[in-house]
PDB file of C-alpha atoms in Angstrom:
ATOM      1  CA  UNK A   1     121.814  -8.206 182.764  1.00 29.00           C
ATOM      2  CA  UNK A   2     124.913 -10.187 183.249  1.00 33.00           C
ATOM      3  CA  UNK A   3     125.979  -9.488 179.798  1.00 34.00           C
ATOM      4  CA  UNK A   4     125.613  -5.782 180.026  1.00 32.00           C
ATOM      5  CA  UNK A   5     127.636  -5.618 183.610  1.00 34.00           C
ATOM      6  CA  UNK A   6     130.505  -7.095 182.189  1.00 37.00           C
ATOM      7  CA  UNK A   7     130.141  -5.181 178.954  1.00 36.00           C
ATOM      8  CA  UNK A   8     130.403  -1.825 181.071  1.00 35.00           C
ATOM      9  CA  UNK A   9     133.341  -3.141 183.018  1.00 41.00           C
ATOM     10  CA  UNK A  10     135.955  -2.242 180.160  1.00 43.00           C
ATOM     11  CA  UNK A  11     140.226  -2.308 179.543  1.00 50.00           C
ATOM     12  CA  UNK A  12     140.675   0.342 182.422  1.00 54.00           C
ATOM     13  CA  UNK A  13     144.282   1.194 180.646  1.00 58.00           C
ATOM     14  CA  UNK A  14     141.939   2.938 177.384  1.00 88.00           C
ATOM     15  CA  UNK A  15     143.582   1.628 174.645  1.00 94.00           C
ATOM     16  CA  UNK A  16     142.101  -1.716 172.674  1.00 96.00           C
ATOM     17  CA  UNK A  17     142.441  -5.251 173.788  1.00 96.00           C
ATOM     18  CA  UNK A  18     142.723  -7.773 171.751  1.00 96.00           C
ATOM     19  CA  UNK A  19     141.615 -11.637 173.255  1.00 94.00           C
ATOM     20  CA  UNK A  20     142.865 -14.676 170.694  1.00 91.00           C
ATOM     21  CA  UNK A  21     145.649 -16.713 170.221  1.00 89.00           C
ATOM     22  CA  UNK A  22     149.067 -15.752 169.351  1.00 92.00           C
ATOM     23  CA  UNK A  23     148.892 -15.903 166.163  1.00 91.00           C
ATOM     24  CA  UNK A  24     146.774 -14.250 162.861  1.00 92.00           C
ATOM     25  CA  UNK A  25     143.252 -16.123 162.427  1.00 91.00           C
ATOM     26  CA  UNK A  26     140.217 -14.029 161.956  1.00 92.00           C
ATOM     27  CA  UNK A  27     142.184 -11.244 164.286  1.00 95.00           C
ATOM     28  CA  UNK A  28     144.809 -10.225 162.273  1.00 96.00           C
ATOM     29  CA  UNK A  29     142.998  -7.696 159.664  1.00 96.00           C
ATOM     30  CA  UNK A  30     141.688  -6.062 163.481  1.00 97.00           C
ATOM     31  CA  UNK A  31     145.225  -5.828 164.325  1.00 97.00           C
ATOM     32  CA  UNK A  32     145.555  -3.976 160.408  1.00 98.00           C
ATOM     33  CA  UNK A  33     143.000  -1.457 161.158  1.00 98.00           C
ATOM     34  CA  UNK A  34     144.300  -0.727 164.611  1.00 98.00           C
ATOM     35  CA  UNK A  35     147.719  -0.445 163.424  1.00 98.00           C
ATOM     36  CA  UNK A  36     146.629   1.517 159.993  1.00 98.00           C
ATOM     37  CA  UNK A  37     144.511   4.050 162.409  1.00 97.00           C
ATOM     38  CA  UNK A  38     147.698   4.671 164.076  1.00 97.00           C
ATOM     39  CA  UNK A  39     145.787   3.160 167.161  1.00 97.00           C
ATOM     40  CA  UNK A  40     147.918   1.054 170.258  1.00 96.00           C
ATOM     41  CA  UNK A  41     146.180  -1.836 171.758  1.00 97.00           C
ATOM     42  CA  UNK A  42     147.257  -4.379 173.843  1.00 96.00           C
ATOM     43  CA  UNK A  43     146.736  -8.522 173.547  1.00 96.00           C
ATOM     44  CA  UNK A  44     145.454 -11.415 175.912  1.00 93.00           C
ATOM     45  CA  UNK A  45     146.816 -14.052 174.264  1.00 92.00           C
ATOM     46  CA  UNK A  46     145.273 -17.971 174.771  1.00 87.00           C
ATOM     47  CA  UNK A  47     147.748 -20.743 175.200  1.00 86.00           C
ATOM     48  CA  UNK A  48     145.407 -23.389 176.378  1.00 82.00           C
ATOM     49  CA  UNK A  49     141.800 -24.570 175.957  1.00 83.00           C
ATOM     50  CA  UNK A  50     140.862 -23.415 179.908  1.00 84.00           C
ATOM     51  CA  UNK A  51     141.617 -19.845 178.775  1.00 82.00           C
ATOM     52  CA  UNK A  52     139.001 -19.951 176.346  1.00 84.00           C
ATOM     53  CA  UNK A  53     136.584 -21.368 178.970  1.00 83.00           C
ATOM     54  CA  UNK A  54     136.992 -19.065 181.439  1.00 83.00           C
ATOM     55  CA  UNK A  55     136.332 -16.240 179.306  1.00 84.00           C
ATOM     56  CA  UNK A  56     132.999 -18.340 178.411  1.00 86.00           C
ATOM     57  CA  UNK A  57     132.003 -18.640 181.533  1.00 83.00           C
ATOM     58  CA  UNK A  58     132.474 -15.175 182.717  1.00 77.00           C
ATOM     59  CA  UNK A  59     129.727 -14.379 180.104  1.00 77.00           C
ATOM     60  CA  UNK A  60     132.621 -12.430 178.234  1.00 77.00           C
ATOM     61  CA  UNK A  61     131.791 -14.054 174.767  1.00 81.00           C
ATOM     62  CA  UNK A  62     128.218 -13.010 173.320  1.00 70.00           C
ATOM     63  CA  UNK A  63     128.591 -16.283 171.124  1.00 77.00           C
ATOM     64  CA  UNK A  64     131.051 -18.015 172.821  1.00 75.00           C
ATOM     65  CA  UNK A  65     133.620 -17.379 170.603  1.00 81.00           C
ATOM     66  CA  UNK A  66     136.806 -15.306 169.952  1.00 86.00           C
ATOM     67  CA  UNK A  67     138.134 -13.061 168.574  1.00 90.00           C
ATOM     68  CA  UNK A  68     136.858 -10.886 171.404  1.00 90.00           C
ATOM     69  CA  UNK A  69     138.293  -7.134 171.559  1.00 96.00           C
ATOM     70  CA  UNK A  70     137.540  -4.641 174.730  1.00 95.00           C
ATOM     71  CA  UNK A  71     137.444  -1.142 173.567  1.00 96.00           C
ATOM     72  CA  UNK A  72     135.137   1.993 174.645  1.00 96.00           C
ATOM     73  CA  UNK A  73     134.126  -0.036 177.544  1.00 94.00           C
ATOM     74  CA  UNK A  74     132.261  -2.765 175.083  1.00 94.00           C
ATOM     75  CA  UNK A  75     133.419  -6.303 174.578  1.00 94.00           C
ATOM     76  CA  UNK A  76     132.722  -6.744 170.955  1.00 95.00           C
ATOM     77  CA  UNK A  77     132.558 -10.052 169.302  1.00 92.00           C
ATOM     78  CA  UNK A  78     132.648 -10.909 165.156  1.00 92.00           C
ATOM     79  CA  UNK A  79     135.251 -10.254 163.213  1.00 92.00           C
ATOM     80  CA  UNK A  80     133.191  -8.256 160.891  1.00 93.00           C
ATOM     81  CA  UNK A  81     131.261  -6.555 163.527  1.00 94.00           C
ATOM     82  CA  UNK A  82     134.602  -5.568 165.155  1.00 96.00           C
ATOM     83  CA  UNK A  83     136.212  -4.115 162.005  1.00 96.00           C
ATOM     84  CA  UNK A  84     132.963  -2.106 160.975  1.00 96.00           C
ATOM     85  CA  UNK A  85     133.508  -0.211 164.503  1.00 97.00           C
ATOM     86  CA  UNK A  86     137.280   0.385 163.875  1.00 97.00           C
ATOM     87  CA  UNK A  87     136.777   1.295 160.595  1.00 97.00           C
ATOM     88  CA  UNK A  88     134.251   3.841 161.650  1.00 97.00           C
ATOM     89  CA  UNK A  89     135.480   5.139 164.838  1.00 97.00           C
ATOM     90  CA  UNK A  90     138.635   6.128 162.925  1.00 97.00           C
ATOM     91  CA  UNK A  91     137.209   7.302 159.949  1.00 97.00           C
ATOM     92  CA  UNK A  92     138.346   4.177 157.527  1.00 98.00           C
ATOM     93  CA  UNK A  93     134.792   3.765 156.062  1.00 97.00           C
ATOM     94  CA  UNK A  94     133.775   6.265 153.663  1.00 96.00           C
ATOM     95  CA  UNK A  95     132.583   9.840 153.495  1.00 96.00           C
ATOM     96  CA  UNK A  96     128.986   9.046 152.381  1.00 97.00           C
ATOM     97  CA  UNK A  97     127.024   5.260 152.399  1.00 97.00           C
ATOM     98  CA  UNK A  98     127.327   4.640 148.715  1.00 97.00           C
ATOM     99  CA  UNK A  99     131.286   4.576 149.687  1.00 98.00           C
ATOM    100  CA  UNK A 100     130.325   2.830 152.268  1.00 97.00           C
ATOM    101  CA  UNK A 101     128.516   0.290 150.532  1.00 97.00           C
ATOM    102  CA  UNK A 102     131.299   0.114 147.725  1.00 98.00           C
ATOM    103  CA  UNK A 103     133.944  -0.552 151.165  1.00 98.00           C
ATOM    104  CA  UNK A 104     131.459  -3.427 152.558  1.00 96.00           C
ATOM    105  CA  UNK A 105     130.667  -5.329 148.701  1.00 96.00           C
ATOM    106  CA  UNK A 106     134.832  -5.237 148.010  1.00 97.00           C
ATOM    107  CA  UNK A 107     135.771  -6.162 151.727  1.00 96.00           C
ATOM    108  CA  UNK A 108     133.520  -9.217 151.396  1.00 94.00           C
ATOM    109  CA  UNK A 109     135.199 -10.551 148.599  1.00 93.00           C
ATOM    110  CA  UNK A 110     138.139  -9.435 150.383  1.00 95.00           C
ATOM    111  CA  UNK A 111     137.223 -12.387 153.304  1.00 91.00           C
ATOM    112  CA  UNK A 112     136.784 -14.665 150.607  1.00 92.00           C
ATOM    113  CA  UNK A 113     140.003 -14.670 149.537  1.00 94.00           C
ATOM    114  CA  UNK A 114     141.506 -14.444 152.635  1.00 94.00           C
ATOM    115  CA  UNK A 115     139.485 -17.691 154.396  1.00 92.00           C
ATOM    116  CA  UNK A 116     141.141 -19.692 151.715  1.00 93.00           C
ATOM    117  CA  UNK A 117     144.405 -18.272 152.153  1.00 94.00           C
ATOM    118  CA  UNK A 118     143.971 -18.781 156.229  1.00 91.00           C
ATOM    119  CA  UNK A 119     142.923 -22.376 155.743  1.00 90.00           C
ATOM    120  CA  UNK A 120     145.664 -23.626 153.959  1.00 92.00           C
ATOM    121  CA  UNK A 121     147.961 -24.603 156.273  1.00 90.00           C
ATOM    122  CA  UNK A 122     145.255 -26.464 158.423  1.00 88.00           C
ATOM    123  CA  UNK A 123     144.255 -28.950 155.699  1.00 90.00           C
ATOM    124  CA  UNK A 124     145.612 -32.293 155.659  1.00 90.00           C
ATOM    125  CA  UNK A 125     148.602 -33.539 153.692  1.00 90.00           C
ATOM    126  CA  UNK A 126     146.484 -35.245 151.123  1.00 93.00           C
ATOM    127  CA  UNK A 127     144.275 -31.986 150.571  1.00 93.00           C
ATOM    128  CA  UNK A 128     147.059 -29.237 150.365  1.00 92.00           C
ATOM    129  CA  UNK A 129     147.802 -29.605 146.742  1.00 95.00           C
ATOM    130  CA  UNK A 130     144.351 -29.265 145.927  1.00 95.00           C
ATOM    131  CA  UNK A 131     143.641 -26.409 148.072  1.00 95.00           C
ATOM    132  CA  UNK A 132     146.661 -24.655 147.478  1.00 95.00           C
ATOM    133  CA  UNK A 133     145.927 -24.776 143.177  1.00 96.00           C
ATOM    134  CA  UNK A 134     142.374 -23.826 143.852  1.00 95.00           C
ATOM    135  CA  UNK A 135     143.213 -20.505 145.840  1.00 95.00           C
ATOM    136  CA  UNK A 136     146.098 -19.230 143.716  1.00 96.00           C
ATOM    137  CA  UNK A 137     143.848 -19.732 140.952  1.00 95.00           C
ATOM    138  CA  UNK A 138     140.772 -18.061 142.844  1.00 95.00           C
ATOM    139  CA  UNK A 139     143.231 -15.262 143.571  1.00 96.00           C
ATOM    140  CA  UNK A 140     144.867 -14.737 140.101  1.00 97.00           C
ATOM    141  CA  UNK A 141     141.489 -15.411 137.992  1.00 96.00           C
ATOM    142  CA  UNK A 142     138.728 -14.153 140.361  1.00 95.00           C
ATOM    143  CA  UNK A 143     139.815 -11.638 142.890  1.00 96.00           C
ATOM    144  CA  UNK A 144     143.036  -9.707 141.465  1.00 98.00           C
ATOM    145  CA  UNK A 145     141.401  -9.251 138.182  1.00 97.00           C
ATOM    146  CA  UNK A 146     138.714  -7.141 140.198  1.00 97.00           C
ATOM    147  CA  UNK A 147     140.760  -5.079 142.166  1.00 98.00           C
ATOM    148  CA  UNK A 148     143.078  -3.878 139.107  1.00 98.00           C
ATOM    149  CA  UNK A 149     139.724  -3.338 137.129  1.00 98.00           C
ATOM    150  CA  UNK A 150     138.315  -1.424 140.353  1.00 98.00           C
ATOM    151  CA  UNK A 151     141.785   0.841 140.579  1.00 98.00           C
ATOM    152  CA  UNK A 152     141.959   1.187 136.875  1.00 97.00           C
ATOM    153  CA  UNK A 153     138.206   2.903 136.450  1.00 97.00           C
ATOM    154  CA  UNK A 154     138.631   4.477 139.710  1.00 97.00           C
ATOM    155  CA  UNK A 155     142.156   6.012 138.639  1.00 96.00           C
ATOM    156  CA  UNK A 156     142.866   6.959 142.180  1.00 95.00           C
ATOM    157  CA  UNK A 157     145.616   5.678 144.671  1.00 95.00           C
ATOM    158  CA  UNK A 158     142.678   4.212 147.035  1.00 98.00           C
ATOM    159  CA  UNK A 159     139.967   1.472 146.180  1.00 98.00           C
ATOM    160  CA  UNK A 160     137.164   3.919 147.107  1.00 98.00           C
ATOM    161  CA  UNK A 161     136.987   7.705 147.112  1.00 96.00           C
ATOM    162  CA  UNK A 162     140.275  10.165 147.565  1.00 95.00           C
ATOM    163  CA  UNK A 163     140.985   8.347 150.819  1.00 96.00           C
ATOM    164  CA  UNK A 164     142.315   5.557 153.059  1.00 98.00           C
ATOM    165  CA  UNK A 165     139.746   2.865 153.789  1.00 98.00           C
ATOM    166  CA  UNK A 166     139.576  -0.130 155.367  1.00 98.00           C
ATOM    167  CA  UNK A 167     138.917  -1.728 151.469  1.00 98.00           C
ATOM    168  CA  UNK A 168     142.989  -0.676 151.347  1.00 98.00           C
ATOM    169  CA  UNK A 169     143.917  -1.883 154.231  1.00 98.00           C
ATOM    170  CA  UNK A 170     142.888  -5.150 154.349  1.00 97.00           C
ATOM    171  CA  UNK A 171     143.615  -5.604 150.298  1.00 98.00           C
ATOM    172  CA  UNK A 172     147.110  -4.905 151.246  1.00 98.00           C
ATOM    173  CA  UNK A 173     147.128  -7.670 154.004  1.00 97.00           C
ATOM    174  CA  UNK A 174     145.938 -10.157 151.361  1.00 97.00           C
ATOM    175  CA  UNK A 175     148.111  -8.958 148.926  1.00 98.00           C
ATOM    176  CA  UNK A 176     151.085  -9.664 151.390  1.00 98.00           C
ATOM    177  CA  UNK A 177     149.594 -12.776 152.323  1.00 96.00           C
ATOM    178  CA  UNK A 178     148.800 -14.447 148.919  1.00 97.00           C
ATOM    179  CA  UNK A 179     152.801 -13.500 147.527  1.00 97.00           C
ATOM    180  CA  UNK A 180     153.789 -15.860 151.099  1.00 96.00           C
ATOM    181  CA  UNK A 181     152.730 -18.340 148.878  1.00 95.00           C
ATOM    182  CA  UNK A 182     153.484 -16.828 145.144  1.00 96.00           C
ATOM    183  CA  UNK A 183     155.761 -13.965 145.247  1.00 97.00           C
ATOM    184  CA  UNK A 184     154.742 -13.142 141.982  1.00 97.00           C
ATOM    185  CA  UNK A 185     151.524 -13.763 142.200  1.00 97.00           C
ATOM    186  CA  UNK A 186     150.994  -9.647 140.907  1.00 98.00           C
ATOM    187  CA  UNK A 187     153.599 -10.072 137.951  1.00 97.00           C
ATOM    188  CA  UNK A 188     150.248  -9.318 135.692  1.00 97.00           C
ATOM    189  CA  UNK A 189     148.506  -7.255 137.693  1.00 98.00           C
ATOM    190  CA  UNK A 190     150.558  -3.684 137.617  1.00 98.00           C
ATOM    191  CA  UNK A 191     148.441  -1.632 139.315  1.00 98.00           C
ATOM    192  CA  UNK A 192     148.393  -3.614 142.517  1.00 98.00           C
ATOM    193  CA  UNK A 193     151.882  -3.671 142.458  1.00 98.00           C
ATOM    194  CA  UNK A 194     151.798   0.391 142.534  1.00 98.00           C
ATOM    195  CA  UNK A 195     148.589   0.060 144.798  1.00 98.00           C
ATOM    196  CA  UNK A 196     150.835  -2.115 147.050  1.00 98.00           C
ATOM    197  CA  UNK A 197     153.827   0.618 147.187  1.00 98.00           C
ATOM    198  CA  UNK A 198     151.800   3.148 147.617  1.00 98.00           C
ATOM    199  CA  UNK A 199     149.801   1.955 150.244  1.00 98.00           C
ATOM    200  CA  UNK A 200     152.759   0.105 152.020  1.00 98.00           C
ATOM    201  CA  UNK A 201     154.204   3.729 152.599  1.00 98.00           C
ATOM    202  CA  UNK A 202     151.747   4.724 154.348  1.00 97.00           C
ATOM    203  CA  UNK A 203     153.571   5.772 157.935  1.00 98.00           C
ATOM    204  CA  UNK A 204     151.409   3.672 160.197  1.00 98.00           C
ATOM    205  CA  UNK A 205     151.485   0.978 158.035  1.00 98.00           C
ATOM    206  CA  UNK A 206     155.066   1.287 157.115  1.00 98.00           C
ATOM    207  CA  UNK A 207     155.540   0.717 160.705  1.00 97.00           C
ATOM    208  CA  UNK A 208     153.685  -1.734 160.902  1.00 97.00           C
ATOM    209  CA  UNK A 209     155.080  -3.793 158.466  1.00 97.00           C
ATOM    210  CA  UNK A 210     158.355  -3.009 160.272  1.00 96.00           C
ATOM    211  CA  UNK A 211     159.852  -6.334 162.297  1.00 94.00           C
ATOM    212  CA  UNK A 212     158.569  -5.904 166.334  1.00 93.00           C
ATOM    213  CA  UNK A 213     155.114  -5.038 165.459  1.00 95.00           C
ATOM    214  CA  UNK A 214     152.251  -6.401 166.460  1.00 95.00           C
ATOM    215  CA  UNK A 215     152.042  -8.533 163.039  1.00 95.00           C
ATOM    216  CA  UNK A 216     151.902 -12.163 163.135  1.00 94.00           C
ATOM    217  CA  UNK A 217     154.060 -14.182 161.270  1.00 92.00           C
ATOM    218  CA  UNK A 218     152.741 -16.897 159.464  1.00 90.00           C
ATOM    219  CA  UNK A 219     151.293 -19.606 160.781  1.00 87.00           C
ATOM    220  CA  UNK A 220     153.544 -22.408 160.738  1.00 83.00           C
ATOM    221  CA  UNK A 221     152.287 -26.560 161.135  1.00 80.00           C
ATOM    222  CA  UNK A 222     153.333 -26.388 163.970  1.00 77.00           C
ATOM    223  CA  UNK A 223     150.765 -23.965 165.666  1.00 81.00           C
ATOM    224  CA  UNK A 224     148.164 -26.004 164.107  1.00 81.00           C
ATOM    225  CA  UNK A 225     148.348 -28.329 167.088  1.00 79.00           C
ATOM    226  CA  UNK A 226     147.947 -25.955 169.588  1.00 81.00           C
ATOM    227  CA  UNK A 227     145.344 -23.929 167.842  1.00 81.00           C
ATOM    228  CA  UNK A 228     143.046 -26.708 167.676  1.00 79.00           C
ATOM    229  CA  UNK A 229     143.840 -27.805 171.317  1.00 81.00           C
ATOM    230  CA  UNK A 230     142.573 -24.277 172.321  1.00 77.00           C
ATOM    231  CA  UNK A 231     139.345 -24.106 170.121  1.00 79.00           C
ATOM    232  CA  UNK A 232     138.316 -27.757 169.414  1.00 72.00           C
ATOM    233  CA  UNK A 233     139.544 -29.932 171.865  1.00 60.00           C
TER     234      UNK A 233
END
């Protein structure tokens, strides 16, 4: 009952808020859709471990973990869980379920990629070599190949259907992502490179990618420290 009161009590301004860190993490491809449905939101950001707390103790956290985002008067935790509302509250998910289902099976691949690309910086010194060879390989040999096989036999501008999805959307954050590290990582794969113009143009997106978004930059060693201070200290 606790739960439910403080799930009713919602972000009284209406738009989304966003609870994490400043910083990307598992919240940056919610800040993607957001920003791709042409949707504001606002952010709570944690700068120290008692943050996290209290929103644990005020029963805010179903799991007792972030990200956490308020929005239609619900405090919704899971990354996935989060972006499978988005996505279908603003109409980023498919006209029928076999779309759907298409969306969800390249979107999980797409998390694959992007937990190694998101880890990187938080392994140690002796590790980073290693990690970094196995994920450029893992994207140019593994992932990349799929998605220029998927856009070749699809021969549309979007990953599924004659539409934006959330598949395109969060492809073009990884895509962004993996050339921080390569930035020629696509130099074989042609149709991403068109797939990446093409959706990059998109006019919430192309604003998003503008500087004085709500992107996140990076994450640099620096804000490894004080990640881990707020979730594992």
């Amino acid at each position: 009952m606790c739960i439910l009161g403080n799930q009713a009590r919602g972000n009284m301004s209406g738009k989304p808020k966003l609870h994490y860190f400043n910083g990307r993490g598992r919240m940056e491809p919610i800040r993607w859709l957001l920003a791709a449905a042409g949707v504001e939101f606002e952010e709570s950001y944690l700068e120290k471990r008692d943050d996290l707390t209290k929103l644990q103790q005020d029963g805010y956290l179903l799991f007792q973990q972030l990200p956490m985002v308020e929005i239609d008067g619900m405090k919704l935790v899971q990354t996935r869980a989060i972006a499978n509302y988005i996505a279908t509250k603003y109409n980023l998910y498919g006209k029928d379920l076999k779309e759907r289902a298409l969306i969800d099976m390249y979107v999980e691949g797409m998390f694959d990629l992007n937990e190694l690309l998101m880890y990187y910086v938080f392994q140690p010194a002796d590790k980073k070599e290693q990690h970094f060879t196995n994920m450029m390989d893992k994207a140019t040999n593994r992932y990349f190949p799929v998605f220029e096989k998927v856009l070749k036999e699809h021969g549309k501008d979007f990953l599924v259907g004659n539409q934006l999805s959330r598949a395109d959307v969060q492809l073009l954050e990884i895509i962004l992502m993996a050339e921080e590290f390569k930035p020629d990582i696509l130099a074989k794969f042609p149709l991403l490179q068109s797939f990446k113009a093409t959706i990059s143009n998109i006019p919430t997106i192309k604003k998003f990618l503008q500087p004085g978004s709500q992107r996140k930059p990076p994450t640099r060693e620096e804000d490894v420290s004080k990640v881990m201070k707020i979730f594992h200290s």
